[in-house]
Short mmCIF file of C-alpha atoms and ligand atoms in Angstrom, two decimals:
data_model
loop_
_atom_site.label_atom_id
_atom_site.label_comp_id
_atom_site.label_asym_id
_atom_site.label_seq_id
_atom_site.Cartn_x
_atom_site.Cartn_y
_atom_site.Cartn_z
CA UNK A 1 114.80 48.34 137.61
CA UNK A 2 111.26 47.16 136.83
CA UNK A 3 109.25 46.09 139.87
CA UNK A 4 107.94 42.56 139.76
CA UNK A 5 104.38 43.85 140.17
CA UNK A 6 104.62 45.63 136.83
CA UNK A 7 106.09 42.65 135.04
CA UNK A 8 104.09 41.22 132.18
CA UNK A 9 103.60 37.49 131.90
CA UNK A 10 102.69 37.74 128.25
CA UNK A 11 104.34 35.98 125.36
CA UNK A 12 105.68 38.11 122.53
CA UNK A 13 106.81 36.69 119.21
CA UNK A 14 109.05 38.87 117.07
CA UNK A 15 109.41 38.26 113.35
CA UNK A 16 112.88 39.38 112.25
CA UNK A 17 116.20 39.56 114.08
CA UNK A 18 117.61 42.84 112.75
CA UNK A 19 118.12 45.91 114.91
CA UNK A 20 114.39 46.66 115.26
CA UNK A 21 113.56 43.06 116.20
CA UNK A 22 116.35 42.67 118.74
CA UNK A 23 115.67 46.09 120.31
CA UNK A 24 112.03 45.03 120.67
CA UNK A 25 113.05 41.66 122.11
CA UNK A 26 115.29 43.16 124.79
CA UNK A 27 112.71 45.73 125.82
CA UNK A 28 109.85 43.20 125.93
CA UNK A 29 111.95 40.78 128.02
CA UNK A 30 112.82 43.63 130.38
CA UNK A 31 109.07 44.25 130.78
CA UNK A 32 108.72 40.62 131.84
CA UNK A 33 107.49 39.09 128.60
CA UNK A 34 108.52 35.63 127.43
CA UNK A 35 110.01 36.47 124.03
CA UNK A 36 110.60 34.38 120.92
CA UNK A 37 112.51 35.79 117.93
CA UNK A 38 112.03 34.05 114.57
CA UNK A 39 114.31 34.82 111.63
CA UNK A 40 114.19 33.21 108.21
CA UNK A 41 117.95 33.43 107.73
CA UNK A 42 120.46 31.15 109.45
CA UNK A 43 122.10 34.23 110.99
CA UNK A 44 120.49 37.23 112.65
CA UNK A 45 121.40 40.76 111.60
CA UNK A 46 119.51 41.61 108.40
CA UNK A 47 120.46 44.88 106.71
CA UNK A 48 121.18 46.33 110.14
CA UNK A 49 124.46 44.42 110.17
CA UNK A 50 125.45 46.11 106.87
CA UNK A 51 125.07 49.68 108.14
CA UNK A 52 128.23 51.68 107.67
CA UNK A 53 127.61 55.40 108.26
CA UNK A 54 126.14 55.33 111.73
CA UNK A 55 123.17 56.27 113.87
CA UNK A 56 121.68 59.73 114.30
CA UNK A 57 120.97 61.34 117.65
CA UNK A 58 120.79 64.89 118.99
CA UNK A 59 121.67 66.54 121.24
CA UNK A 60 124.20 64.09 122.71
CA UNK A 61 127.23 64.09 124.98
CA UNK A 62 129.43 63.11 122.02
CA UNK A 63 128.25 66.23 120.17
CA UNK A 64 128.89 68.40 123.24
CA UNK A 65 132.39 66.92 123.58
CA UNK A 66 133.07 68.01 119.99
CA UNK A 67 131.44 71.46 120.52
CA UNK A 68 128.72 70.66 117.98
CA UNK A 69 125.67 72.89 118.32
CA UNK A 70 122.47 70.97 117.60
CA UNK A 71 118.92 70.70 118.89
CA UNK A 72 115.84 68.48 118.85
CA UNK A 73 114.06 71.10 116.75
CA UNK A 74 116.79 71.20 114.09
CA UNK A 75 116.88 67.40 113.94
CA UNK A 76 113.10 67.25 113.46
CA UNK A 77 113.22 69.97 110.80
CA UNK A 78 115.91 68.09 108.84
CA UNK A 79 113.93 64.82 109.07
CA UNK A 80 110.76 66.52 107.84
CA UNK A 81 112.59 68.36 105.04
CA UNK A 82 114.23 65.11 103.83
CA UNK A 83 110.78 63.46 103.90
CA UNK A 84 109.30 66.32 101.84
CA UNK A 85 106.99 66.94 104.82
CA UNK A 86 105.08 63.75 104.06
CA UNK A 87 106.26 62.27 107.39
CA UNK A 88 103.94 61.65 110.34
CA UNK A 89 105.07 64.57 112.57
CA UNK A 90 104.15 62.66 115.73
CA UNK A 91 106.54 59.82 114.83
CA UNK A 92 109.27 62.34 113.97
CA UNK A 93 108.86 64.02 117.34
CA UNK A 94 109.08 60.67 119.15
CA UNK A 95 112.19 59.77 117.15
CA UNK A 96 113.98 62.99 118.05
CA UNK A 97 113.00 63.09 121.72
CA UNK A 98 114.02 59.46 122.30
CA UNK A 99 117.20 59.61 120.20
CA UNK A 100 119.74 60.33 122.94
CA UNK A 101 118.21 57.59 125.09
CA UNK A 102 118.36 55.17 122.15
CA UNK A 103 122.06 55.96 121.70
CA UNK A 104 122.65 55.29 125.42
CA UNK A 105 120.72 51.99 125.04
CA UNK A 106 123.11 50.85 122.27
CA UNK A 107 126.18 52.06 124.16
CA UNK A 108 125.03 50.10 127.24
CA UNK A 109 125.93 46.92 125.29
CA UNK A 110 129.53 48.08 124.91
CA UNK A 111 129.50 49.80 121.50
CA UNK A 112 130.80 53.34 121.96
CA UNK A 113 129.47 55.72 119.31
CA UNK A 114 131.62 58.76 120.05
CA UNK A 115 132.57 59.86 116.51
CA UNK A 116 130.11 62.26 114.91
CA UNK A 117 129.92 63.11 111.22
CA UNK A 118 127.65 65.22 109.04
CA UNK A 119 125.85 63.30 106.30
CA UNK A 120 123.93 64.90 103.39
CA UNK A 121 120.71 66.67 104.39
CA UNK A 122 121.79 67.35 108.00
CA UNK A 123 122.24 70.89 109.36
CA UNK A 124 124.75 69.67 111.95
CA UNK A 125 127.04 66.68 112.47
CA UNK A 126 124.83 64.09 114.28
CA UNK A 127 125.53 60.66 112.76
CA UNK A 128 127.30 58.67 115.48
CA UNK A 129 129.74 55.86 114.90
CA UNK A 130 132.71 54.16 116.56
CA UNK A 131 136.28 55.45 116.59
CA UNK A 132 138.45 54.03 113.80
CA UNK A 133 141.05 51.41 114.62
CA UNK A 134 144.42 51.51 112.77
CA UNK A 135 142.99 53.95 110.24
CA UNK A 136 140.15 51.58 109.41
CA UNK A 137 136.50 52.57 110.00
CA UNK A 138 134.69 50.06 112.20
CA UNK A 139 131.66 48.25 110.80
CA UNK A 140 129.13 50.01 112.99
CA UNK A 141 126.03 47.97 112.07
CA UNK A 142 127.90 44.69 112.42
CA UNK A 143 129.30 45.65 115.83
CA UNK A 144 125.91 46.77 117.15
CA UNK A 145 124.23 43.55 116.04
CA UNK A 146 127.03 41.42 117.50
CA UNK A 147 126.75 43.22 120.85
CA UNK A 148 122.95 42.80 121.03
CA UNK A 149 123.20 39.11 120.15
CA UNK A 150 125.84 38.56 122.82
CA UNK A 151 123.54 40.16 125.38
CA UNK A 152 120.49 38.20 124.17
CA UNK A 153 122.41 34.94 124.54
CA UNK A 154 122.58 35.69 128.28
CA UNK A 155 118.75 35.83 128.37
CA UNK A 156 118.15 32.46 126.72
CA UNK A 157 115.59 30.35 128.63
CA UNK A 158 117.25 27.48 130.45
CA UNK A 159 114.14 25.28 130.30
CA UNK A 160 113.00 23.64 127.08
CA UNK A 161 110.10 25.51 125.51
CA UNK A 162 108.12 23.21 123.27
CA UNK A 163 110.98 22.54 120.89
CA UNK A 164 109.19 19.52 119.48
CA UNK A 165 106.02 21.24 118.28
CA UNK A 166 106.63 25.01 118.66
CA UNK A 167 102.87 25.11 119.33
CA UNK A 168 103.27 27.84 121.91
CA UNK A 169 105.77 30.61 122.10
CA UNK A 170 108.50 30.69 124.75
CA UNK A 171 106.71 30.80 128.13
CA UNK A 172 109.58 31.80 130.41
CA UNK A 173 109.27 35.46 131.51
CA UNK A 174 112.26 37.79 131.01
CA UNK A 175 113.91 35.43 128.52
CA UNK A 176 114.50 35.51 124.77
CA UNK A 177 114.46 32.37 122.67
CA UNK A 178 115.86 32.69 119.15
CA UNK A 179 114.87 30.35 116.30
CA UNK A 180 116.70 30.88 113.00
CA UNK A 181 115.92 29.41 109.60
CA UNK A 182 112.26 30.01 110.51
CA UNK A 183 110.24 31.80 107.83
CA UNK A 184 106.94 33.27 109.00
CA UNK A 185 104.26 32.76 106.36
CA UNK A 186 100.95 33.83 107.92
CA UNK A 187 99.42 35.72 110.83
CA UNK A 188 96.66 33.98 112.82
CA UNK A 189 93.59 35.52 114.45
CA UNK A 190 90.59 37.63 113.43
CA UNK A 191 91.67 39.47 110.29
CA UNK A 192 91.92 43.22 110.85
CA UNK A 193 90.87 42.89 114.50
CA UNK A 194 93.19 40.79 116.65
CA UNK A 195 96.32 38.66 116.18
CA UNK A 196 96.64 35.44 118.18
CA UNK A 197 99.79 33.92 116.69
CA UNK A 198 101.48 32.97 113.47
CA UNK A 199 102.51 30.20 111.13
CA UNK A 200 106.10 29.52 110.12
CA UNK A 201 108.25 27.03 108.22
CA UNK A 202 111.21 25.52 110.05
CA UNK A 203 113.18 22.30 109.62
CA UNK A 204 111.04 21.25 106.64
CA UNK A 205 107.83 21.51 108.66
CA UNK A 206 105.06 24.04 108.98
CA UNK A 207 104.39 25.15 112.59
CA UNK A 208 101.65 27.17 114.28
CA UNK A 209 102.71 29.29 117.24
CA UNK A 210 100.22 31.02 119.53
CA UNK A 211 101.26 34.20 121.31
CA UNK A 212 99.77 37.18 123.11
CA UNK A 213 101.54 39.67 120.83
CA UNK A 214 103.30 39.60 117.48
CA UNK A 215 105.85 42.20 116.37
CA UNK A 216 106.71 42.47 112.67
CA UNK A 217 110.35 43.58 112.30
CA UNK A 218 111.08 42.08 108.90
CA UNK A 219 112.87 45.07 107.34
CA UNK A 220 112.27 46.63 103.92
CA UNK A 221 111.67 45.37 100.38
CA UNK A 222 114.44 46.91 98.26
CA UNK A 223 115.43 43.38 97.15
CA UNK A 224 111.86 42.35 96.25
CA UNK A 225 112.37 43.15 92.57
CA UNK A 226 109.71 40.90 91.08
CA UNK A 227 106.92 41.59 93.58
CA UNK A 228 106.59 44.80 95.66
CA UNK A 229 109.09 46.81 93.58
CA UNK A 230 107.57 45.62 90.30
CA UNK A 231 104.06 46.33 91.58
CA UNK A 232 104.51 49.66 93.37
CA UNK A 233 107.79 51.15 92.14
CA UNK A 234 108.33 49.64 88.66
CA UNK A 235 110.37 52.71 87.72
CA UNK A 236 113.24 51.32 89.81
CA UNK A 237 112.88 47.65 88.85
CA UNK A 238 115.97 47.58 86.60
CA UNK A 239 118.33 49.07 89.17
CA UNK A 240 120.51 46.89 91.39
CA UNK A 241 120.22 46.97 95.20
CA UNK A 242 122.52 47.18 98.22
CA UNK A 243 120.12 45.07 100.27
CA UNK A 244 120.50 41.45 101.28
CA UNK A 245 118.20 38.79 99.76
CA UNK A 246 116.04 38.77 102.92
CA UNK A 247 114.72 42.29 102.15
CA UNK A 248 111.54 41.10 100.43
CA UNK A 249 108.95 42.96 102.51
CA UNK A 250 107.52 39.80 104.10
CA UNK A 251 106.12 41.70 107.10
CA UNK A 252 104.44 44.23 104.83
CA UNK A 253 102.82 41.42 102.85
CA UNK A 254 101.81 39.49 106.01
CA UNK A 255 100.29 42.66 107.48
CA UNK A 256 98.42 43.59 104.30
CA UNK A 257 96.98 40.08 104.06
CA UNK A 258 95.80 40.46 107.64
CA UNK A 259 94.05 43.78 106.92
CA UNK A 260 96.76 46.21 108.07
CA UNK A 261 97.14 49.45 106.14
CA UNK A 262 100.27 49.87 104.03
CA UNK A 263 101.32 53.25 102.69
CA UNK A 264 103.92 54.97 100.49
CA UNK A 265 104.95 51.67 98.86
CA UNK A 266 106.18 53.52 95.78
CA UNK A 267 108.72 55.52 97.79
CA UNK A 268 112.15 53.96 97.34
CA UNK A 269 115.43 55.63 98.25
CA UNK A 270 118.00 55.43 95.47
CA UNK A 271 121.60 55.69 96.66
CA UNK A 272 123.90 57.20 94.03
CA UNK A 273 126.94 55.03 94.59
CA UNK A 274 126.77 51.27 94.42
CA UNK A 275 130.16 49.85 93.37
CA UNK A 276 130.10 48.25 89.91
CA UNK A 277 132.32 45.18 89.94
CA UNK A 278 134.14 45.19 86.56
CA UNK A 279 134.08 41.36 86.68
CA UNK A 280 130.27 41.29 87.13
CA UNK A 281 128.87 44.55 85.81
CA UNK A 282 125.25 43.35 85.77
CA UNK A 283 125.18 41.94 89.34
CA UNK A 284 121.76 42.56 90.93
CA UNK A 285 123.32 43.16 94.37
CA UNK A 286 126.03 45.77 94.77
CA UNK A 287 128.31 46.78 97.62
CA UNK A 288 127.63 50.32 98.85
CA UNK A 289 130.34 52.89 98.13
CA UNK A 290 130.12 54.89 101.36
CA UNK A 291 128.67 58.38 101.35
CA UNK A 292 131.73 59.69 103.16
CA UNK A 293 133.94 59.18 100.09
CA UNK A 294 132.07 62.02 98.39
CA UNK A 295 132.11 63.98 101.64
CA UNK A 296 135.94 63.73 101.70
CA UNK A 297 136.12 65.01 98.12
CA UNK A 298 135.61 62.13 95.64
CA UNK A 299 134.52 63.41 92.22
CA UNK A 300 132.05 61.86 89.76
CA UNK A 301 132.86 61.74 86.04
CA UNK A 302 130.55 60.94 83.13
CA UNK A 303 132.58 58.66 80.84
CA UNK A 304 130.60 59.84 77.78
CA UNK A 305 131.79 63.44 78.12
CA UNK A 306 134.89 63.10 80.36
CA UNK A 307 133.19 65.71 82.58
CA UNK A 308 131.76 66.25 86.01
CA UNK A 309 127.97 66.67 85.98
CA UNK A 310 126.77 67.31 89.54
CA UNK A 311 127.65 68.78 92.93
CA UNK A 312 128.88 65.57 94.54
CA UNK A 313 127.87 66.91 97.96
CA UNK A 314 124.17 67.29 97.08
CA UNK A 315 121.57 65.00 98.67
CA UNK A 316 121.36 61.33 97.59
CA UNK A 317 118.23 62.24 95.65
CA UNK A 318 119.84 65.00 93.62
CA UNK A 319 123.04 63.07 92.84
CA UNK A 320 121.11 59.91 91.86
CA UNK A 321 118.79 61.89 89.59
CA UNK A 322 121.73 63.57 87.87
CA UNK A 323 123.37 60.16 87.36
CA UNK A 324 120.21 58.57 85.99
CA UNK A 325 119.70 61.52 83.65
CA UNK A 326 122.99 60.67 81.95
CA UNK A 327 121.00 58.00 80.14
CA UNK A 328 119.12 59.74 77.32
CA UNK A 329 116.12 57.40 77.64
CA UNK A 330 115.73 58.32 81.32
CA UNK A 331 115.75 62.02 80.44
CA UNK A 332 113.01 61.56 77.85
CA UNK A 333 110.39 60.08 80.19
CA UNK A 334 109.66 60.87 83.82
CA UNK A 335 107.35 57.89 84.30
CA UNK A 336 108.94 54.93 82.46
CA UNK A 337 111.25 52.31 83.94
CA UNK A 338 114.66 53.83 84.57
CA UNK A 339 117.62 52.36 82.70
CA UNK A 340 120.97 51.89 84.39
CA UNK A 341 123.06 54.90 83.29
CA UNK A 342 126.34 54.53 81.37
CA UNK A 343 129.42 53.91 83.55
CA UNK A 344 130.27 56.71 85.97
CA UNK A 345 133.73 57.03 87.49
CA UNK A 346 134.35 58.03 91.08
CA UNK A 347 137.82 59.56 91.38
CA UNK A 348 139.71 59.77 94.68
CA UNK A 349 143.16 61.07 95.46
CA UNK A 350 145.45 60.35 98.40
CA UNK A 351 143.68 62.86 100.65
CA UNK A 352 140.30 61.16 100.13
CA UNK A 353 141.81 57.72 100.65
CA UNK A 354 143.65 58.71 103.82
CA UNK A 355 140.63 60.57 105.20
CA UNK A 356 138.41 57.53 104.71
CA UNK A 357 141.05 55.06 105.86
CA UNK A 358 143.71 53.50 103.68
CA UNK A 359 143.12 50.02 105.07
CA UNK A 360 139.41 50.22 104.26
CA UNK A 361 140.09 51.37 100.69
CA UNK A 362 142.62 48.53 100.49
CA UNK A 363 139.70 46.14 101.06
CA UNK A 364 137.89 47.55 98.01
CA UNK A 365 141.12 47.45 95.95
CA UNK A 366 141.57 43.79 96.89
CA UNK A 367 138.02 43.01 95.77
CA UNK A 368 138.69 44.71 92.43
CA UNK A 369 136.14 47.48 93.10
CA UNK A 370 138.75 50.26 93.25
CA UNK A 371 141.75 50.56 90.94
CA UNK A 372 144.90 52.58 91.46
CA UNK A 373 146.46 54.66 88.64
CA UNK A 374 149.76 56.58 88.57
CA UNK A 375 148.14 59.75 87.22
CA UNK A 376 145.01 61.27 85.75
CA UNK A 377 146.47 60.71 82.28
CA UNK A 378 146.61 56.97 82.93
CA UNK A 379 142.95 57.05 84.02
CA UNK A 380 142.03 58.78 80.76
CA UNK A 381 143.92 56.13 78.79
CA UNK A 382 142.28 53.23 80.63
CA UNK A 383 138.73 54.54 80.21
CA UNK A 384 139.20 56.12 76.75
CA UNK A 385 138.50 59.63 78.06
CA UNK A 386 139.52 63.02 76.67
CA UNK A 387 142.65 63.56 78.82
CA UNK A 388 142.80 67.36 78.49
CA UNK A 389 139.14 67.79 79.29
CA UNK A 390 139.36 65.42 82.24
CA UNK A 391 142.31 67.33 83.67
CA UNK A 392 140.50 70.68 83.27
CA UNK A 393 137.44 69.26 85.06
CA UNK A 394 139.27 67.61 87.92
CA UNK A 395 142.01 70.12 88.60
CA UNK A 396 139.70 73.16 88.37
CA UNK A 397 139.87 75.45 91.44
CA UNK A 398 136.73 77.46 90.80
CA UNK A 399 134.72 78.08 94.04
CA UNK A 400 131.77 77.84 93.93
CA UNK A 401 131.93 75.65 90.85
CA UNK A 402 129.35 75.58 88.07
CA UNK A 403 127.21 73.08 90.05
CA UNK A 404 127.06 75.38 93.08
CA UNK A 405 129.58 73.34 95.08
CA UNK A 406 131.01 75.88 97.49
CA UNK A 407 132.75 73.52 99.90
CA UNK A 408 135.64 71.84 98.08
CA UNK A 409 137.05 69.27 100.53
CA UNK A 410 140.22 68.67 98.46
CA UNK A 411 141.90 69.99 95.31
CA UNK A 412 143.27 67.42 92.85
CA UNK A 413 146.49 67.84 90.87
CA UNK A 414 147.09 66.23 87.48
CA UNK A 415 150.13 64.15 88.37
CA UNK A 416 149.14 62.44 91.61
CA UNK A 417 148.04 58.85 92.20
CA UNK A 418 144.33 58.46 91.48
CA UNK A 419 142.01 55.74 92.81
CA UNK A 420 139.05 54.95 90.57
CA UNK A 421 135.77 53.11 91.11
CA UNK A 422 132.87 52.52 88.74
CA UNK A 423 129.61 53.45 90.45
CA UNK A 424 125.90 53.33 89.68
CA UNK A 425 122.61 54.31 91.43
CA UNK A 426 121.07 51.48 93.48
CA UNK A 427 117.86 50.76 95.42
CA UNK A 428 118.93 51.24 99.01
CA UNK A 429 115.98 51.72 101.34
CA UNK A 430 112.18 51.59 101.20
CA UNK A 431 110.12 54.29 102.89
CA UNK A 432 106.84 52.43 102.33
CA UNK A 433 105.52 49.89 104.79
CA UNK A 434 102.80 49.32 107.37
CA UNK A 435 101.29 52.39 108.96
CA UNK A 436 101.87 52.54 112.73
CA UNK A 437 100.52 54.48 115.70
CA UNK A 438 102.72 56.25 118.25
CA UNK A 439 102.67 52.93 120.17
CA UNK A 440 104.02 51.10 117.08
CA UNK A 441 100.69 49.34 116.65
CA UNK A 442 99.49 48.27 113.19
CA UNK A 443 96.41 50.12 111.91
CA UNK A 444 93.59 49.16 109.57
CA UNK A 445 92.50 51.16 106.52
CA UNK A 446 89.85 52.65 108.83
CA UNK A 447 92.62 53.85 111.21
CA UNK A 448 91.62 51.32 113.87
CA UNK A 449 94.47 49.65 115.78
CA UNK A 450 94.81 45.89 115.27
CA UNK A 451 94.98 44.29 118.71
CA UNK A 452 98.31 42.64 119.63
CA UNK A 453 100.01 43.42 116.29
CA UNK A 454 103.00 45.78 116.29
CA UNK A 455 105.43 46.87 113.57
CA UNK A 456 108.87 48.50 113.78
CA UNK A 457 112.01 49.25 111.77
CA UNK A 458 111.99 49.45 107.99
CA UNK A 459 108.77 47.37 107.82
CA UNK A 460 106.91 50.35 109.33
CA UNK A 461 106.07 53.51 107.43
CA UNK A 462 105.33 57.12 108.33
CA UNK A 463 108.53 58.22 110.01
CA UNK A 464 110.52 58.92 106.84
CA UNK A 465 107.86 60.49 104.65
CA UNK A 466 109.00 60.40 101.02
CA UNK A 467 112.70 60.16 101.74
CA UNK A 468 114.78 59.10 104.69
CA UNK A 469 117.36 61.32 106.30
CA UNK A 470 120.65 59.36 106.22
CA UNK A 471 121.33 57.69 109.59
CA UNK A 472 117.69 57.75 110.71
CA UNK A 473 116.91 54.09 110.13
CA UNK A 474 119.25 52.62 112.72
CA UNK A 475 117.83 55.17 115.14
CA UNK A 476 114.23 54.50 114.08
CA UNK A 477 114.80 50.76 114.47
CA UNK A 478 115.97 51.23 118.06
CA UNK A 479 113.36 53.83 119.08
CA UNK A 480 110.32 52.12 117.57
CA UNK A 481 111.67 48.62 118.26
CA UNK A 482 111.81 49.48 121.96
CA UNK A 483 108.35 51.06 121.82
CA UNK A 484 106.93 47.97 120.09
CA UNK A 485 108.59 45.74 122.71
CA UNK A 486 107.04 47.70 125.57
CA UNK A 487 103.63 47.98 123.89
CA UNK A 488 103.56 44.22 123.32
CA UNK A 489 103.63 43.65 127.09
CA UNK A 490 100.35 45.42 127.83
C1 LIG B 1 124.53 48.61 102.86
C2 LIG B 1 123.61 49.35 103.80
C3 LIG B 1 124.13 50.35 104.62
C4 LIG B 1 123.30 51.05 105.50
N1 LIG B 1 123.84 52.00 106.34
C5 LIG B 1 123.03 52.62 107.23
C6 LIG B 1 123.57 53.54 108.18
O1 LIG B 1 124.78 53.75 108.25
N2 LIG B 1 122.72 54.17 109.04
C7 LIG B 1 121.37 53.94 109.03
O2 LIG B 1 120.64 54.53 109.84
N3 LIG B 1 120.84 53.05 108.15
C8 LIG B 1 121.62 52.38 107.27
N4 LIG B 1 121.08 51.48 106.40
C9 LIG B 1 119.65 51.14 106.52
C10 LIG B 1 119.44 50.28 107.77
O3 LIG B 1 120.51 49.38 107.90
C11 LIG B 1 118.13 49.49 107.73
O4 LIG B 1 117.09 50.27 107.25
C12 LIG B 1 117.74 49.02 109.12
O5 LIG B 1 118.84 48.40 109.73
C13 LIG B 1 116.55 48.08 109.07
O6 LIG B 1 116.46 47.38 110.29
P1 LIG B 1 115.30 46.31 110.49
O7 LIG B 1 115.55 45.67 111.80
O8 LIG B 1 114.00 46.95 110.24
O9 LIG B 1 115.53 45.26 109.30
P2 LIG B 1 116.72 44.26 109.03
O10 LIG B 1 117.93 44.63 109.77
O11 LIG B 1 116.86 44.11 107.56
O12 LIG B 1 116.21 42.89 109.68
C14 LIG B 1 115.08 42.22 109.17
C15 LIG B 1 115.19 40.75 109.53
O13 LIG B 1 113.92 40.13 109.30
C16 LIG B 1 114.14 38.83 108.79
N5 LIG B 1 112.93 38.40 108.07
C17 LIG B 1 112.41 38.96 106.95
N6 LIG B 1 111.30 38.29 106.58
C18 LIG B 1 111.11 37.29 107.48
C19 LIG B 1 110.14 36.25 107.63
N7 LIG B 1 109.13 36.07 106.76
N8 LIG B 1 110.25 35.41 108.67
C20 LIG B 1 111.27 35.54 109.56
N9 LIG B 1 112.23 36.50 109.46
C21 LIG B 1 112.14 37.36 108.43
C22 LIG B 1 115.36 39.00 107.90
O14 LIG B 1 116.01 37.77 107.68
C23 LIG B 1 116.21 39.99 108.69
O15 LIG B 1 117.13 39.34 109.53
C24 LIG B 1 121.90 50.76 105.52
C25 LIG B 1 121.38 49.76 104.70
C26 LIG B 1 122.22 49.05 103.85
C27 LIG B 1 121.63 47.98 102.97
#
């Protein structure tokens, strides 16, 4: 319980209502701030609501219950190794040491994350999610965001707070006012020195809002194809994305215009398996084919050679690179714009489907993203593959195989039912963003903090280095969202 003497009477405005923004909002309100959350979409949630694998933490009670040996040190090492040691080690240390507390914070809103799985790049199972219901994985990001919004609704100010002009932020301590369909377009104050408020568009009008602190929690820019991606990571401009249309790096742009330092903007995480919808092959936005399908034993087949071409259990990086290299033009140049590779098949058998959840696969079948075939031979016929070669590749029992895959989760037989999806590499997450201090404060090029301006979640940079460890962004959003919320009260 916070004593009233320590309560802040400051106003904090948060730009973005994803996990980072709402974590910041709750923490700032608990510190006594009067909080306003602005989101440009009509619904809160951002990419946070799309998260499907879960949230990292170590060591936790859930891990102990499952006799999983893990440590803070191992977690930090894995995060640094994934980031190619380009991470800010101070941020990594904060992430790891506050992880278990962040998990407890989320669980305090009624979302129990007691299932633990091991994603690529982790030395131990530490990605936490909810228990399945009726064989169907729960939508972990969606459930977390719903729970936080339900809680925030209980903190809504009961008095009107300048609805007519929005000239000042919410002024009622300990409350959170949410305004949706409100796109922030500019930061106000002394550029590079101090923020005093912001400008936003809402209900066909432009509004100025003054506030003691501003927190940028606008998410990443994987969907900003024609601007940040084109400018800083043109190599990936032709690939589709898993991100929603809101992921256009607005906070990064607002911060840069205000003199905040951005870094690593060329670092984009490519996920190997976006579902290709046969009815809309060229769609710019693709549904993510979950990582766990490969973990349960799904195989990847190059349709040009009817062969496997990679250890499906390698890191996202390695699998994506192998997929992209199936296009001869990508192989020729290591600096040009990458072309989408030729169609790649992901094959699953009954074991994979049952392990993942039959009902969940049924959802993909219904959407036409996964097709069911009586046998491998029928798959070969449908995709004009060399049937004998395909059978040799898929039914092979060599361990380790020629790609160094030593853990074979399941062996296929030639005459079983096969589920097939077309998959392609997609832009999934952006490591670049605004540089932050340990207090989540924005910094200038000269490494000076900008007064009253804070950044958290995917809009911030430094934690992930040059690649993100799977499951770290939900955690990072909570840890640094809460830090930003607390910092904004001082
Ligand atoms: C399909 C998918 C699955 C994923 N699965 C996982 C997973 O299992 N585990 C994991 O750790 N990570 C996962 N990630 C990554 C993770 O979800 C995100 O990195 C993280 O949730 C980002 O949180 P955020 O709060 O920073 O941004 P977001 O959740 O994207 O929220 C940003 C919000 O800011 C708003 N906004 C943007 N610009 C403005 C503006 N100008 N004015 C007002 N509002 C604005 C947006 O509308 C949005 O609501 C996944 C991502 C995707 C796309």
